[in-house]
Amino acid sequence: MDKSPVLRVAAIGECMVELQERADGSVSQAFGGDTLNTAVYMARLGQRLGRFVHYVSAIGDDPFSSAMAEFWRAQGVDDSLTMRRTGRRPGLYFIKTDAAGERRFFYWRGEAAVREAFECEGSDALLESLASFDAIYLSGISLAVLRPASRERLLVRLADLAAAGKTIDFDCNYRPLLWEDVATTRAVYERVFGFARRVLVTVEELEVLGVAPHPAAGAAHFRPLTQLEVVIKDGAKPCTLIHGGQVESVAATCIPQVVDTTAAGDSFSGAYLLGRMLGLAPAESARRAHRVAGAVVQHRGAIIPAEATPDVYATETAADRP
């Protein structure tokens, strides 16, 4: 029997219907989205803690939405805080992957149910429910897909929760096509940095913040912000950790053959944040997160088979843990 969870995590964002081109030209269908991917890996790595990860979103009343929610539950993610909106549909994206394993995304999300998630019927109760969680995770995509009114309501609520002592974790995940312009993106990100506790950002995304795109410049930018714990992700290169005025570098797991980089960063984020929630130091959390991401890039699609995911927190989540 699962032990009662020692923590509760809310992941806010959008899940979409995923289509992926296979080597033979056929297409496979699954479900994915940055925060959903992170939620799945977090739930999978902490499965001994019970169903502690909840997905906060909005989907439609169509068969794809129903199958999507069923998939979340099968992956150990609670869907009870995801609103079902009559007559709406989820977004869709198509992945094309080149010979080196790098992928390109093509999106159809203009009428996605999540876009007004925090200004429609039921949103007041949804925002209020966030107070029951220990940590709240969201990304730049979570904010970018929202209409301005929904985005503003969510930001105000998160700032209030942070002031009340809740942990807000933010993954920058910048997608330029989703934002009005770079200035808006930068203003929103800086606003989140003002109340977040942990921030994850890629080297490439530093440029959006007006910082030279290399780890040293990122470390110099974030080091004075001592209230923040920052992880600068750099693909297969070492990640850079900035916390308490200190800067550390943690090497990535060496992978000789990359198949597909989809969800590598999302899985890293889920593993890293869970490690920190379990009380591990930033560097140790990053080492284990690299192992998980290293396994993910050896499989196609965002969510790899459960048995292929390294159980990096087996000791920390064991039933007889201290």
XYZ file of C-alpha atoms in Angstrom:
322
model
C 0.000 0.000 0.000
C 1.261 3.475 -0.833
C 2.451 5.507 2.098
C 0.588 8.804 2.613
C 2.335 11.603 0.768
C 4.665 13.836 2.751
C 4.165 16.695 0.308
C 1.679 18.024 -2.222
C 2.723 19.543 -5.534
C 0.563 21.430 -8.050
C 1.830 21.599 -11.635
C 0.102 24.322 -13.649
C 0.051 24.221 -17.422
C -1.234 22.739 -20.639
C -1.269 19.191 -21.942
C -1.717 18.676 -25.676
C -2.370 15.866 -28.115
C 1.080 14.808 -29.371
C 1.663 13.484 -32.891
C 5.119 12.208 -33.799
C 6.545 11.148 -37.133
C 8.138 7.688 -37.108
C 11.118 6.615 -39.183
C 8.852 4.795 -41.656
C 6.732 7.909 -42.205
C 3.787 6.789 -40.082
C 2.527 8.878 -37.183
C 2.055 7.880 -33.542
C -0.304 9.644 -31.141
C 0.336 10.369 -27.476
C -0.064 13.226 -24.985
C 2.479 15.760 -23.781
C 3.269 19.263 -22.669
C 6.186 20.705 -20.741
C 4.645 20.900 -17.260
C 2.729 17.657 -17.765
C 5.975 15.918 -18.708
C 7.621 17.309 -15.583
C 4.651 16.252 -13.448
C 4.765 12.700 -14.828
C 8.468 12.252 -14.138
C 8.118 13.763 -10.676
C 5.196 11.442 -9.882
C 7.031 8.448 -11.309
C 10.205 9.096 -9.326
C 8.216 9.698 -6.146
C 5.564 7.017 -6.638
C 6.191 5.555 -3.169
C 4.972 8.832 -1.694
C 1.458 8.294 -3.049
C -0.411 10.393 -5.598
C 1.164 13.692 -4.532
C 1.392 15.531 -7.880
C -1.763 17.299 -9.098
C -2.161 18.784 -12.574
C -3.927 22.160 -12.695
C -5.288 22.900 -16.159
C -8.396 22.933 -18.330
C -9.428 20.470 -21.025
C -12.553 19.912 -23.131
C -15.395 17.408 -23.109
C -14.231 15.528 -26.211
C -12.820 11.962 -26.427
C -9.224 13.197 -26.682
C -9.604 15.163 -23.449
C -11.053 12.131 -21.668
C -8.233 9.911 -22.899
C -5.740 12.583 -21.869
C -7.007 12.662 -18.273
C -7.013 8.866 -18.168
C -3.388 8.885 -19.311
C -2.423 11.295 -16.498
C -4.044 9.068 -13.896
C -2.253 6.018 -15.305
C 1.023 7.921 -14.910
C 0.303 8.697 -11.255
C -0.777 12.336 -11.746
C -4.001 13.498 -10.083
C -6.462 15.217 -12.447
C -9.095 16.321 -9.909
C -8.097 20.002 -10.270
C -8.282 20.014 -14.058
C -11.457 21.738 -15.262
C -13.611 20.184 -17.993
C -14.939 22.912 -20.272
C -18.024 22.170 -22.354
C -17.523 22.437 -26.096
C -13.774 23.048 -25.890
C -10.806 20.990 -27.116
C -7.163 20.505 -26.164
C -4.314 21.845 -28.287
C -2.263 19.667 -30.622
C 1.396 19.533 -31.642
C 3.447 17.570 -34.173
C 7.082 16.539 -33.619
C 9.541 16.079 -36.476
C 12.926 14.667 -35.411
C 16.128 14.848 -37.490
C 18.926 12.282 -37.766
C 20.801 13.805 -34.802
C 17.822 13.463 -32.499
C 16.954 17.166 -32.488
C 13.286 17.965 -32.835
C 11.042 20.651 -34.300
C 7.549 21.363 -32.996
C 4.491 22.514 -34.917
C 1.501 23.690 -32.851
C -2.286 24.070 -33.165
C -3.546 25.565 -29.894
C -5.534 28.725 -30.724
C -8.812 27.434 -29.214
C -7.296 25.300 -26.443
C -9.515 25.035 -23.346
C -6.714 26.145 -21.029
C -6.415 29.663 -22.429
C -9.087 31.174 -20.139
C -8.516 28.744 -17.282
C -8.294 31.436 -14.606
C -11.132 33.696 -15.725
C -13.910 31.223 -16.484
C -16.553 29.557 -14.318
C -14.828 27.568 -11.572
C -11.556 29.492 -11.726
C -12.044 31.241 -8.362
C -12.232 27.901 -6.572
C -9.295 26.604 -8.605
C -7.085 29.534 -7.619
C -8.177 29.198 -3.981
C -7.270 25.485 -3.960
C -3.612 26.281 -4.618
C -3.244 27.253 -0.946
C -3.399 23.561 0.001
C -0.126 22.733 -1.775
C 3.436 22.806 -0.473
C 4.950 23.643 -3.855
C 3.539 25.049 -7.085
C 5.338 24.473 -10.382
C 4.739 26.334 -13.630
C 6.624 27.377 -16.738
C 6.920 30.187 -19.212
C 4.625 28.192 -21.488
C 2.052 27.934 -18.675
C 1.889 31.737 -18.668
C 2.297 32.316 -22.406
C -0.711 30.218 -23.452
C -3.055 32.140 -21.139
C -5.061 35.116 -22.279
C -3.911 38.316 -20.495
C -6.718 38.330 -17.930
C -6.080 34.718 -16.903
C -2.342 35.341 -16.761
C -2.776 38.367 -14.503
C -5.108 36.564 -12.108
C -2.677 33.662 -11.811
C 0.349 35.906 -11.244
C -1.418 37.848 -8.499
C -2.463 34.612 -6.778
C 1.040 33.125 -6.970
C 2.590 36.276 -5.509
C 0.138 36.114 -2.598
C 0.882 32.432 -2.010
C 4.632 33.071 -2.076
C 4.190 35.852 0.486
C 2.339 33.323 2.666
C 5.320 30.954 2.519
C 4.432 28.643 -0.365
C 7.224 27.481 -2.673
C 6.888 28.628 -6.290
C 9.085 26.824 -8.833
C 9.424 28.343 -12.305
C 10.885 26.843 -15.485
C 11.440 29.597 -18.070
C 10.674 27.397 -21.121
C 10.547 30.281 -23.574
C 8.605 29.816 -26.830
C 8.741 33.078 -28.835
C 5.686 32.312 -30.979
C 3.474 32.242 -27.875
C 4.403 35.721 -26.615
C 3.398 39.176 -27.816
C 7.047 40.292 -27.862
C 10.321 39.852 -25.991
C 9.708 42.894 -23.786
C 6.471 41.375 -22.474
C 8.186 38.051 -21.834
C 11.027 39.697 -19.942
C 8.637 41.772 -17.812
C 6.587 38.704 -16.873
C 9.657 36.589 -16.107
C 11.206 39.289 -13.938
C 7.920 39.562 -12.091
C 7.934 35.819 -11.384
C 11.567 35.963 -10.273
C 10.423 38.412 -7.620
C 8.395 35.761 -5.776
C 9.722 32.384 -6.994
C 12.009 30.262 -4.849
C 13.566 28.137 -7.600
C 14.078 29.018 -11.267
C 15.246 26.794 -14.118
C 16.494 28.407 -17.313
C 18.463 27.243 -20.354
C 21.585 28.971 -21.628
C 19.698 30.036 -24.753
C 16.906 31.583 -22.677
C 19.340 33.869 -20.883
C 19.316 36.082 -23.961
C 15.594 36.728 -23.455
C 16.511 38.198 -20.063
C 19.096 40.502 -21.626
C 22.012 38.334 -20.504
C 24.789 36.967 -22.711
C 23.929 33.342 -23.515
C 26.634 31.507 -21.569
C 26.680 30.079 -18.010
C 29.197 32.534 -16.552
C 27.079 35.505 -17.576
C 23.987 33.818 -16.192
C 25.718 33.143 -12.891
C 26.806 36.772 -12.650
C 23.242 37.906 -13.364
C 21.542 35.704 -10.782
C 24.172 35.568 -8.039
C 23.068 38.858 -6.398
C 19.486 37.537 -6.194
C 20.216 35.490 -3.083
C 16.547 34.662 -2.467
C 16.544 32.634 -5.699
C 17.935 29.185 -6.376
C 18.713 29.017 -10.093
C 19.603 26.132 -12.390
C 21.053 27.009 -15.796
C 20.529 24.015 -18.080
C 22.890 23.555 -21.009
C 21.851 20.350 -22.766
C 24.575 17.703 -22.673
C 26.993 20.149 -21.050
C 27.272 20.719 -17.272
C 24.456 22.624 -15.606
C 25.244 25.638 -13.433
C 23.695 26.055 -9.985
C 23.431 29.425 -8.247
C 22.190 29.357 -4.657
C 22.938 31.386 -1.554
C 25.523 33.412 -3.438
C 27.422 30.255 -4.461
C 27.983 28.894 -7.956
C 28.433 25.179 -8.737
C 28.783 23.172 -11.943
C 27.461 19.606 -12.280
C 28.430 17.480 -15.281
C 25.728 15.795 -17.344
C 25.496 12.041 -17.858
C 27.445 10.991 -20.965
C 25.116 9.466 -23.584
C 26.876 7.992 -26.656
C 23.724 7.758 -28.796
C 20.923 10.313 -28.529
C 17.644 9.141 -30.067
C 15.266 11.999 -29.227
C 15.749 15.036 -26.988
C 12.000 15.562 -26.427
C 11.270 16.188 -22.717
C 14.944 15.962 -21.705
C 14.728 19.338 -19.985
C 11.268 18.628 -18.557
C 12.400 15.350 -17.000
C 15.501 17.048 -15.598
C 13.292 19.679 -13.972
C 10.977 17.087 -12.419
C 13.856 15.073 -11.019
C 15.751 18.116 -9.767
C 12.778 19.690 -8.023
C 11.767 16.422 -6.379
C 15.301 16.018 -5.064
C 15.169 19.457 -3.510
C 11.737 18.744 -2.002
C 13.153 15.562 -0.477
C 15.921 17.580 1.151
C 18.865 16.731 -1.109
C 21.465 19.409 -1.842
C 21.288 21.223 -5.201
C 24.355 19.473 -6.640
C 23.153 15.992 -5.681
C 19.680 16.728 -7.032
C 21.261 17.868 -10.321
C 23.398 14.718 -10.593
C 20.340 12.511 -10.269
C 18.333 14.723 -12.618
C 21.055 14.336 -15.264
C 20.715 10.541 -14.967
C 16.983 10.739 -15.606
C 17.363 13.098 -18.576
C 20.092 10.830 -19.944
C 17.639 7.932 -19.994
C 14.884 10.023 -21.590
C 16.973 11.017 -24.633
C 17.533 7.345 -25.455
C 13.838 6.852 -26.265
C 11.348 8.480 -28.610
C 8.559 10.678 -27.329
C 8.080 12.794 -24.249
C 7.151 10.038 -21.797
C 9.449 7.012 -21.900
C 8.476 3.569 -20.510
C 8.307 3.521 -16.721
C 10.755 0.631 -16.530
C 13.342 2.670 -18.472
C 13.264 5.537 -15.956
C 16.102 5.310 -13.390
C 14.710 5.008 -9.864
C 17.071 7.670 -8.572
C 15.136 8.405 -5.358
C 14.457 4.823 -4.256
C 16.222 5.309 -0.931
C 14.683 8.689 -0.128
C 11.118 7.528 -0.887
C 11.339 4.050 0.661
C 8.606 3.106 3.142
C 11.165 2.706 5.941
C 12.891 6.031 5.263
C 13.661 8.147 8.378
